[in-house]
CSV table of C-alpha atoms and ligand atoms in Angstrom, one decimal:
chain,number,residue,atom,x,y,z
A,1,MET,CA,98.6,132.1,106.1
A,2,LYS,CA,96.0,130.4,103.8
A,3,LEU,CA,98.2,127.5,102.9
A,4,ASP,CA,101.5,126.7,104.6
A,5,LEU,CA,103.9,124.7,102.3
A,6,GLY,CA,105.8,123.4,105.3
A,7,SER,CA,108.7,121.3,103.9
A,8,LEU,CA,107.3,121.0,100.4
A,9,GLU,CA,109.7,122.8,98.0
A,10,LEU,CA,108.6,124.2,94.7
A,11,GLY,CA,110.2,124.0,91.3
A,12,VAL,CA,109.3,124.0,87.7
A,13,ALA,CA,109.8,121.4,85.0
A,14,THR,CA,110.5,121.3,81.2
A,15,ALA,CA,111.7,118.7,78.7
A,16,ALA,CA,114.4,119.2,76.0
A,17,THR,CA,112.4,118.6,72.9
A,18,GLN,CA,109.5,120.7,74.1
A,19,ILE,CA,111.6,123.9,74.6
A,20,GLU,CA,115.0,123.7,73.0
A,21,GLY,CA,114.1,124.3,69.3
A,22,GLY,CA,116.7,123.8,66.6
A,23,ASP,CA,117.3,121.0,64.2
A,24,ALA,CA,118.3,118.0,66.4
A,25,ASP,CA,117.7,114.8,64.6
A,26,THR,CA,115.1,113.2,66.9
A,27,ASN,CA,112.0,111.0,66.4
A,28,TRP,CA,109.9,114.1,66.9
A,29,HIS,CA,111.7,116.3,64.4
A,30,ARG,CA,111.4,113.6,61.7
A,31,TRP,CA,107.8,112.8,62.5
A,32,ALA,CA,106.6,116.4,62.7
A,33,ALA,CA,108.3,117.3,59.4
A,34,LYS,CA,105.8,115.1,57.6
A,35,PRO,CA,102.6,117.1,56.8
A,36,GLY,CA,99.6,116.2,58.9
A,37,SER,CA,101.6,115.1,61.9
A,38,ALA,CA,101.1,117.6,64.7
A,39,ARG,CA,97.6,118.9,64.9
A,40,ASP,CA,98.6,122.5,64.1
A,41,GLY,CA,101.3,121.6,61.6
A,42,SER,CA,104.0,122.9,63.9
A,43,THR,CA,107.4,121.2,64.6
A,44,PRO,CA,109.7,121.2,67.6
A,45,ALA,CA,112.2,123.2,65.5
A,46,ARG,CA,110.9,126.5,66.9
A,47,ALA,CA,109.5,125.7,70.4
A,48,ALA,CA,110.9,128.2,72.9
A,49,ASP,CA,114.3,128.5,71.3
A,50,HIS,CA,115.7,127.7,74.7
A,51,TRP,CA,119.0,126.3,73.2
A,52,ASN,CA,119.9,129.9,72.2
A,53,ARG,CA,118.1,131.6,75.1
A,54,VAL,CA,119.4,129.7,78.1
A,55,ASP,CA,120.7,132.8,79.9
A,56,GLN,CA,117.4,134.6,79.5
A,57,ASP,CA,115.5,131.6,80.8
A,58,ILE,CA,117.8,131.1,83.7
A,59,ALA,CA,117.3,134.8,84.6
A,60,LEU,CA,113.5,134.1,84.5
A,61,LEU,CA,113.9,131.1,86.8
A,62,GLY,CA,115.7,133.5,89.2
A,63,GLU,CA,112.9,136.0,88.9
A,64,LEU,CA,110.4,133.3,89.9
A,65,GLY,CA,112.6,132.4,92.8
A,66,VAL,CA,112.5,128.6,92.2
A,67,LYS,CA,115.1,126.5,93.9
A,68,HIS,CA,114.4,123.4,91.9
A,69,TYR,CA,114.5,122.9,88.1
A,70,ARG,CA,113.6,119.7,86.3
A,71,MET,CA,115.1,119.8,82.8
A,72,GLY,CA,115.7,117.2,80.1
A,73,LEU,CA,118.6,116.4,77.8
A,74,GLU,CA,118.3,115.9,74.1
A,75,TRP,CA,120.0,112.4,73.5
A,76,ALA,CA,120.2,113.2,69.7
A,77,ARG,CA,122.4,116.2,70.4
A,78,ILE,CA,124.7,114.4,72.8
A,79,GLU,CA,125.0,111.3,70.6
A,80,PRO,CA,124.2,112.4,67.1
A,81,ARG,CA,125.5,109.0,65.7
A,82,PRO,CA,125.6,105.7,67.4
A,83,GLY,CA,128.7,105.7,69.7
A,84,VAL,CA,129.7,109.2,68.6
A,85,PHE,CA,129.4,111.8,71.4
A,86,ASP,CA,129.4,115.5,70.8
A,87,SER,CA,131.5,117.3,73.3
A,88,ALA,CA,130.1,120.7,72.4
A,89,ALA,CA,126.6,119.6,73.3
A,90,VAL,CA,127.7,118.2,76.6
A,91,GLU,CA,129.6,121.4,77.2
A,92,HIS,CA,126.4,123.4,76.5
A,93,TYR,CA,124.5,121.5,79.2
A,94,ARG,CA,127.5,121.8,81.6
A,95,ASP,CA,127.4,125.6,81.1
A,96,GLU,CA,123.6,125.6,81.7
A,97,LEU,CA,123.9,123.5,84.8
A,98,THR,CA,126.8,125.6,86.2
A,99,LYS,CA,124.7,128.8,85.8
A,100,LEU,CA,121.7,127.2,87.5
A,101,ARG,CA,123.8,126.1,90.4
A,102,ALA,CA,125.4,129.5,90.7
A,103,LEU,CA,121.8,130.8,91.3
A,104,GLY,CA,121.2,128.2,94.0
A,105,ILE,CA,118.9,126.2,91.7
A,106,THR,CA,119.1,122.4,92.1
A,107,PRO,CA,118.7,120.6,88.8
A,108,LEU,CA,116.8,117.3,88.4
A,109,VAL,CA,117.8,116.0,85.0
A,110,THR,CA,115.7,113.7,82.8
A,111,LEU,CA,117.6,111.3,80.6
A,112,HIS,CA,114.7,110.2,78.4
A,113,HIS,CA,111.5,112.2,77.9
A,114,PHE,CA,109.8,110.6,74.8
A,115,ASN,CA,112.8,111.6,72.7
A,116,ASN,CA,114.9,109.1,70.7
A,117,PRO,CA,117.7,110.0,68.3
A,118,GLY,CA,116.7,109.6,64.7
A,119,TRP,CA,119.3,106.8,64.3
A,120,LEU,CA,117.6,104.8,67.1
A,121,GLU,CA,114.1,105.5,65.6
A,122,GLU,CA,115.2,104.0,62.2
A,123,ARG,CA,116.4,100.9,64.0
A,124,GLY,CA,113.0,100.3,65.5
A,125,ALA,CA,113.2,102.6,68.6
A,126,TRP,CA,112.3,100.7,71.8
A,127,LEU,CA,111.5,97.6,69.9
A,128,SER,CA,115.0,97.3,68.7
A,129,PRO,CA,117.0,94.6,70.5
A,130,GLN,CA,119.8,97.1,70.9
A,131,ALA,CA,117.7,99.9,72.5
A,132,VAL,CA,118.5,99.2,76.1
A,133,GLU,CA,122.2,98.8,75.5
A,134,ARG,CA,122.3,102.0,73.5
A,135,PHE,CA,120.5,103.8,76.2
A,136,LEU,CA,122.9,102.6,78.8
A,137,ALA,CA,125.9,103.7,76.8
A,138,TYR,CA,124.3,107.2,76.5
A,139,VAL,CA,123.6,107.2,80.3
A,140,ARG,CA,127.1,106.1,81.1
A,141,HIS,CA,128.5,109.0,79.0
A,142,VAL,CA,126.2,111.6,80.4
A,143,VAL,CA,126.5,110.7,84.0
A,144,SER,CA,130.3,110.4,83.8
A,145,HIS,CA,130.5,113.9,82.3
A,146,LEU,CA,127.8,115.7,84.4
A,147,LYS,CA,128.0,114.0,87.8
A,148,ASP,CA,129.9,116.9,89.4
A,149,LEU,CA,126.9,119.2,88.5
A,150,VAL,CA,123.9,116.9,88.9
A,151,ASP,CA,123.0,114.9,91.9
A,152,GLU,CA,119.4,113.8,90.9
A,153,TRP,CA,118.4,111.9,87.8
A,154,VAL,CA,115.1,110.9,86.3
A,155,THR,CA,115.9,107.9,84.0
A,156,ILE,CA,112.6,107.7,82.0
A,157,ASN,CA,109.7,110.0,81.8
A,158,GLU,CA,106.2,108.5,81.6
A,159,PRO,CA,107.0,105.1,80.0
A,160,ASN,CA,103.3,104.3,80.0
A,161,VAL,CA,102.2,107.4,78.1
A,162,TYR,CA,105.0,107.0,75.6
A,163,ALA,CA,104.3,103.4,74.8
A,164,THR,CA,100.5,103.9,74.7
A,165,GLU,CA,100.6,107.0,72.4
A,166,ALA,CA,103.4,105.7,70.1
A,167,TYR,CA,102.4,102.0,69.8
A,168,ILE,CA,98.8,101.6,70.8
A,169,TYR,CA,96.9,104.8,69.8
A,170,GLY,CA,99.5,105.5,67.1
A,171,GLU,CA,99.3,109.3,67.7
A,172,TRP,CA,103.1,109.7,68.3
A,173,PRO,CA,106.1,108.5,66.4
A,174,PRO,CA,106.6,105.8,65.2
A,175,ALA,CA,102.7,105.9,65.1
A,176,THR,CA,101.7,102.3,65.0
A,177,HIS,CA,98.7,100.5,66.4
A,178,HIS,CA,100.0,97.4,67.9
A,179,PRO,CA,99.2,96.7,71.6
A,180,LEU,CA,101.8,93.9,71.8
A,181,HIS,CA,104.4,96.3,70.6
A,182,GLY,CA,103.3,98.8,73.2
A,183,MET,CA,103.9,96.2,75.9
A,184,SER,CA,107.3,95.3,74.4
A,185,ALA,CA,108.3,99.0,74.4
A,186,MET,CA,107.1,99.4,78.0
A,187,SER,CA,109.0,96.2,79.0
A,188,ALA,CA,112.2,97.6,77.3
A,189,LEU,CA,111.8,100.9,79.2
A,190,VAL,CA,111.4,99.0,82.4
A,191,GLU,CA,114.6,97.1,81.8
A,192,ALA,CA,116.3,100.4,80.8
A,193,HIS,CA,115.4,101.9,84.1
A,194,LEU,CA,116.4,99.0,86.3
A,195,ARG,CA,119.8,98.7,84.6
A,196,ALA,CA,120.3,102.5,84.5
A,197,TYR,CA,119.5,102.7,88.2
A,198,ALA,CA,122.4,100.3,89.0
A,199,LEU,CA,124.7,101.9,86.4
A,200,ILE,CA,124.2,105.5,87.7
A,201,HIS,CA,124.9,104.4,91.3
A,202,ALA,CA,128.0,102.5,90.2
A,203,ILE,CA,129.3,105.8,88.6
A,204,GLN,CA,127.9,108.2,91.2
A,205,PRO,CA,127.1,106.3,94.5
A,206,GLU,CA,125.4,109.2,96.2
A,207,ALA,CA,123.1,110.1,93.3
A,208,LYS,CA,119.3,110.1,93.7
A,209,VAL,CA,117.6,108.2,90.9
A,210,GLY,CA,113.9,107.7,90.0
A,211,VAL,CA,111.3,107.5,87.3
A,212,ALA,CA,108.8,110.3,86.5
A,213,HIS,CA,105.6,108.2,86.2
A,214,HIS,CA,102.3,109.4,84.9
A,215,LEU,CA,99.6,108.3,87.4
A,216,ARG,CA,95.9,108.9,87.0
A,217,VAL,CA,92.8,108.0,89.0
A,218,PHE,CA,90.6,105.4,87.3
A,219,ASP,CA,87.1,105.5,88.8
A,220,PRO,CA,84.3,103.2,87.6
A,221,ALA,CA,81.4,105.4,86.3
A,222,HIS,CA,79.0,103.0,88.0
A,223,PRO,CA,80.6,101.6,91.2
A,224,TYR,CA,77.9,98.8,91.3
A,225,ASN,CA,78.4,97.7,87.8
A,226,PRO,CA,81.0,94.9,87.8
A,227,ILE,CA,82.0,95.6,84.2
A,228,ASP,CA,83.0,99.2,85.0
A,229,VAL,CA,84.7,98.2,88.2
A,230,ALA,CA,86.7,95.5,86.4
A,231,GLY,CA,87.5,97.9,83.5
A,232,ALA,CA,88.8,100.6,85.9
A,233,SER,CA,90.9,98.1,87.8
A,234,ALA,CA,92.3,96.5,84.6
A,235,MET,CA,93.2,99.9,83.2
A,236,GLU,CA,94.9,100.9,86.4
A,237,HIS,CA,97.1,97.8,86.2
A,238,LEU,CA,97.8,97.9,82.5
A,239,PHE,CA,98.4,101.6,82.2
A,240,GLN,CA,100.3,102.4,85.3
A,241,GLY,CA,100.3,99.8,88.2
A,242,ALA,CA,102.4,97.1,86.6
A,243,VAL,CA,105.0,99.4,85.2
A,244,LEU,CA,105.4,101.3,88.5
A,245,GLU,CA,105.8,98.1,90.4
A,246,ALA,CA,108.3,96.7,87.9
A,247,MET,CA,110.4,99.9,87.8
A,248,SER,CA,110.4,100.3,91.6
A,249,THR,CA,110.9,96.8,92.8
A,250,GLY,CA,112.2,94.7,89.9
A,251,ARG,CA,109.1,92.5,90.0
A,252,ILE,CA,107.9,92.1,86.4
A,253,ARG,CA,104.3,90.9,86.0
A,254,LEU,CA,102.1,90.5,83.0
A,255,PRO,CA,101.5,92.2,80.6
A,256,LEU,CA,105.1,93.2,81.0
A,257,ARG,CA,107.8,90.8,79.9
A,258,GLY,CA,111.3,90.5,81.2
A,259,SER,CA,114.0,88.2,82.4
A,260,SER,CA,114.3,87.1,86.0
A,261,ARG,CA,117.7,88.7,86.2
A,262,PHE,CA,116.5,91.5,88.4
A,263,ALA,CA,116.6,90.6,92.0
A,264,PRO,CA,113.6,91.9,93.9
A,265,GLY,CA,114.7,95.1,95.7
A,266,ARG,CA,114.4,98.8,95.7
A,267,TYR,CA,115.2,100.5,92.4
A,268,TYR,CA,114.4,104.1,93.3
A,269,ASP,CA,115.6,106.8,95.6
A,270,PHE,CA,112.4,108.8,95.1
A,271,ILE,CA,109.1,108.1,93.3
A,272,GLY,CA,108.3,110.8,90.7
A,273,VAL,CA,104.6,111.3,90.2
A,274,ASN,CA,103.2,113.2,87.2
A,275,TYR,CA,99.6,113.9,87.9
A,276,TYR,CA,97.1,115.6,85.6
A,277,THR,CA,93.6,114.1,85.7
A,278,ARG,CA,91.2,111.2,86.3
A,279,ASN,CA,89.5,108.8,83.9
A,280,TRP,CA,85.8,107.9,84.4
A,281,VAL,CA,85.6,104.4,83.2
A,282,VAL,CA,82.6,102.9,81.4
A,283,GLY,CA,83.4,99.3,80.5
A,284,VAL,CA,86.7,99.5,78.7
A,285,TYR,CA,86.3,103.2,77.8
A,286,PRO,CA,88.4,105.7,79.8
A,287,GLY,CA,86.2,108.8,79.6
A,288,THR,CA,85.6,112.0,81.6
A,289,LYS,CA,83.1,112.4,84.3
A,290,PRO,CA,80.1,114.5,83.0
A,291,GLY,CA,79.6,117.8,84.8
A,292,THR,CA,83.2,118.2,86.0
A,293,PRO,CA,85.4,121.2,85.2
A,294,THR,CA,87.9,120.7,82.4
A,295,ASN,CA,90.9,122.4,81.0
A,296,ASP,CA,91.5,123.5,77.4
A,297,LEU,CA,92.3,119.9,76.4
A,298,GLY,CA,89.1,118.6,77.9
A,299,TRP,CA,90.9,116.9,80.9
A,300,GLU,CA,89.0,116.8,84.1
A,301,ILE,CA,90.4,119.1,86.8
A,302,TYR,CA,90.3,116.9,89.9
A,303,PRO,CA,92.7,118.0,92.7
A,304,ALA,CA,91.5,115.3,95.1
A,305,GLY,CA,93.0,112.8,92.7
A,306,LEU,CA,96.5,114.0,93.4
A,307,ALA,CA,96.0,113.2,97.1
A,308,ARG,CA,94.6,109.8,96.1
A,309,VAL,CA,97.6,108.8,93.9
A,310,LEU,CA,100.0,110.1,96.5
A,311,ARG,CA,98.5,107.9,99.1
A,312,GLN,CA,98.5,104.9,96.8
A,313,VAL,CA,102.1,105.4,96.1
A,314,ALA,CA,103.1,106.0,99.7
A,315,LYS,CA,101.3,102.9,100.9
A,316,ARG,CA,103.3,100.6,98.5
A,317,TYR,CA,106.6,102.4,98.0
A,318,PRO,CA,108.3,103.8,101.1
A,319,GLY,CA,110.5,106.8,100.7
A,320,PRO,CA,110.4,110.4,99.4
A,321,ILE,CA,107.9,111.3,96.7
A,322,TYR,CA,108.5,114.1,94.2
A,323,ILE,CA,105.6,115.5,92.2
A,324,THR,CA,107.7,115.7,89.1
A,325,GLU,CA,104.9,117.2,87.0
A,326,ASN,CA,101.5,118.8,87.7
A,327,GLY,CA,99.9,121.6,85.6
A,328,THR,CA,97.2,122.4,83.1
A,329,ALA,CA,96.5,123.7,79.6
A,330,ASP,CA,95.0,127.2,80.2
A,331,ALA,CA,95.5,129.5,77.2
A,332,THR,CA,94.1,132.6,79.0
A,333,ASP,CA,95.6,131.9,82.4
A,334,GLU,CA,92.1,132.2,83.9
A,335,PHE,CA,92.2,129.2,86.2
A,336,ARG,CA,95.8,128.1,86.6
A,337,SER,CA,96.2,130.0,89.9
A,338,ARG,CA,93.3,128.1,91.5
A,339,PHE,CA,94.5,124.9,89.9
A,340,ILE,CA,97.9,125.3,91.6
A,341,PHE,CA,96.4,126.2,94.9
A,342,THR,CA,93.9,123.3,95.0
A,343,HIS,CA,96.5,120.8,93.9
A,344,LEU,CA,99.1,121.9,96.4
A,345,ARG,CA,96.4,121.9,99.1
A,346,ALA,CA,95.6,118.3,98.2
A,347,ALA,CA,99.2,117.3,98.2
A,348,ILE,CA,99.8,118.7,101.6
A,349,ALA,CA,96.5,117.2,103.0
A,350,SER,CA,97.6,113.7,101.7
A,351,TYR,CA,100.0,113.4,104.7
A,352,THR,CA,102.5,111.5,102.5
A,353,PRO,CA,106.2,112.1,102.3
A,354,VAL,CA,106.0,114.4,99.4
A,355,THR,CA,108.9,116.8,99.5
A,356,ARG,CA,108.9,118.5,96.0
A,357,TYR,CA,106.4,119.9,93.6
A,358,TYR,CA,107.6,120.8,90.0
A,359,HIS,CA,105.0,122.8,88.1
A,360,TRP,CA,104.5,121.8,84.5
A,361,CYS,CA,105.5,123.9,82.8
A,362,PHE,CA,108.0,126.7,83.3
A,363,THR,CA,107.2,128.3,79.9
A,364,ASP,CA,104.6,127.5,77.2
A,365,ASN,CA,106.1,124.8,75.1
A,366,TRP,CA,105.6,122.4,72.2
A,367,GLU,CA,103.0,119.9,73.4
A,368,TRP,CA,103.9,116.9,71.1
A,369,ALA,CA,101.0,116.0,68.8
A,370,GLU,CA,99.0,118.9,70.0
A,371,GLY,CA,101.7,121.3,68.8
A,372,GLU,CA,101.9,124.9,70.0
A,373,VAL,CA,98.3,125.4,70.9
A,374,PRO,CA,98.0,124.1,74.5
A,375,ARG,CA,99.5,126.6,77.0
A,376,PHE,CA,100.9,125.0,80.1
A,377,GLY,CA,103.4,127.7,81.1
A,378,LEU,CA,103.8,129.9,84.1
A,379,VAL,CA,105.6,132.1,81.5
A,380,GLU,CA,103.8,133.1,78.3
A,381,LEU,CA,105.7,132.5,75.1
A,382,ASP,CA,105.1,134.5,71.9
A,383,TYR,CA,106.2,132.0,69.4
A,384,GLU,CA,106.7,134.6,66.7
A,385,THR,CA,108.9,137.0,68.6
A,386,GLN,CA,110.0,134.6,71.3
A,387,ALA,CA,109.1,137.2,73.9
A,388,ARG,CA,108.6,135.8,77.4
A,389,THR,CA,106.2,137.3,79.9
A,390,ILE,CA,105.5,136.0,83.4
A,391,LYS,CA,101.8,135.3,83.7
A,392,GLN,CA,99.7,136.2,86.7
A,393,SER,CA,99.8,132.5,87.8
A,394,GLY,CA,103.6,132.8,87.5
A,395,ARG,CA,103.5,135.8,89.8
A,396,PHE,CA,101.3,133.8,92.2
A,397,TYR,CA,103.9,131.0,92.1
A,398,ALA,CA,106.8,133.3,92.8
A,399,ASP,CA,104.8,134.9,95.7
A,400,MET,CA,104.3,131.4,97.2
A,401,ILE,CA,107.9,130.6,97.0
A,402,ALA,CA,108.9,133.9,98.6
A,403,HIS,CA,106.5,133.4,101.5
A,404,GLY,CA,106.7,129.6,102.0
A,405,GLY,CA,102.9,129.4,101.2
A,406,VAL,CA,99.8,131.2,100.2
A,407,THR,CA,99.3,134.3,102.3
A,408,GLU,CA,95.8,135.8,102.8
A,409,GLN,CA,96.7,138.6,100.4
A,410,ALA,CA,97.9,136.2,97.7
A,411,TYR,CA,94.7,134.2,98.1
A,412,GLU,CA,92.5,137.3,97.6
A,413,ARG,CA,94.6,138.6,94.7
A,414,TRP,CA,95.2,135.4,92.7
A,415,VAL,CA,93.0,132.5,93.8
A,416,VAL,CA,89.6,134.2,94.5
A,417,PRO,CA,89.3,135.7,91.0
A,418,SER,CA,90.5,132.6,89.3
A,419,ALA,CA,88.0,130.3,87.6
A,420,VAL,CA,87.9,126.5,88.1
A,421,GLY,CA,88.3,125.5,84.5
A,422,SER,CA,87.7,126.5,80.9
A,423,GLY,CA,84.8,124.1,80.3
A,424,VAL,CA,82.6,121.4,81.7
A,425,ALA,CA,82.6,117.8,80.5
A,426,ARG,CA,79.2,117.1,79.0
A,427,SER,CA,79.5,113.4,78.3
A,428,VAL,CA,81.9,110.6,79.1
A,429,GLY,CA,83.4,110.9,75.6
A,430,ASP,CA,84.2,114.6,75.5
A,431,GLN,CA,87.8,114.2,76.2
A,432,TRP,CA,88.3,112.0,73.2
A,433,ARG,CA,86.3,114.2,70.9
A,434,GLY,CA,88.0,117.4,72.1
A,435,ILE,CA,84.6,118.8,73.2
A,436,SER,CA,83.8,120.5,76.4
A,437,ASP,CA,81.4,123.3,77.1
A,438,PRO,CA,83.4,126.5,76.7
A,439,THR,CA,81.5,128.4,79.4
A,440,PRO,CA,83.7,128.7,82.4
A,441,VAL,CA,82.3,127.4,85.6
A,442,ALA,CA,82.0,129.8,88.5
A,443,PRO,CA,84.8,129.7,91.1
B,1,IFM,O1,103.8,118.0,78.1
B,1,IFM,C1,103.6,116.8,78.7
B,1,IFM,C2,104.9,116.3,79.3
B,1,IFM,O2,105.9,116.1,78.2
B,1,IFM,C3,104.7,114.9,79.9
B,1,IFM,N1,103.7,115.0,80.9
B,1,IFM,C4,102.4,115.6,80.5
B,1,IFM,C5,102.7,117.0,79.9
B,1,IFM,C6,101.4,117.6,79.5
B,1,IFM,O3,100.7,116.8,78.6
């Protein structure tokens, strides 16, 4: 065996808005309908049409052999108007969950994955003083109605990415540039998680609840330059450290704000880690290390970073770790198999209590402001015909699940011919200008 997975179990992940399609009234449907929003002009109305193709997709999950599936719920479908819940939408999810469980697939359900109902968005989204209460009412409804089918919940996905993109970079709805608003939104999401953690346990005491948190490595480009060192450490704290600490322990430190009503304690049953890349910091600039392999979006491919973030988490937050997302944009599926192999190898070599790995993504899907162009799936999606085809990396993934690891034959068949990336970062700024050398680097 080339790589033994041991007790690490493999699954795949998705998010409602990115795959369901249809006309749900969300922040994203409203935003993308305005010309010039998503880079390719697409909207989430098409996506993978999963809402109508649930049975086909569950059959594909069965074909891959996954035993774990992380999926999201579309809040706007469940609560189309404030306080009005749609029983047909809840029934739809019940049906999906029942079918998953019948196949022996354990669902991990995300309650908020960047998606707000339109009615919350027009009230100011996460800056609205009612946002947390509204979220809790939705959580109460969902957990009460699905608790016989779901044991594991992710309250909030990547609060740091959402707040940064929506309020600081202004790339996502509501598309404003206001750092203080970004911190207010992040603080509201922290409070939403801390209170939802208690609420879910009150309704379903045996539930396992956590956050899926986006964690990166921030390395100073010049380790002897105090400005780069300070920049990397500040970014680490502002982007991810403070929010992870607050959501996990109830300890709320600047730049987050919050009341002191949260007793210090443990507010997670697992820590969810979404890992993709590292930033190479020059001063206050979060760039990409020149000369490193990159994916189709110019993100550095840095498997050792996964082991580094897992160790950082394990040191501070005892308990199980789930890799709730890890994956890459690879339109031609030329390097995804190697990406998976090297990241799983790093996770195992971290010697941390990591028990799950959910690959992002199950199928190609609508990648927010980047639209339909980036291809993250193990299953290829033809957006025009909605045909699904398992990619070679998907076959590799299924083979690993079937054998409990990477056999010598699988390594020769899928990993050896796989490239290491689709480009090379040429300068620290490439990621932000969408430039990387298109020549693939040799394996
Ligand atoms: O597609 C996203 C997902 O919604 C959240 N984590 C990162 C993925 C890739 O960008």
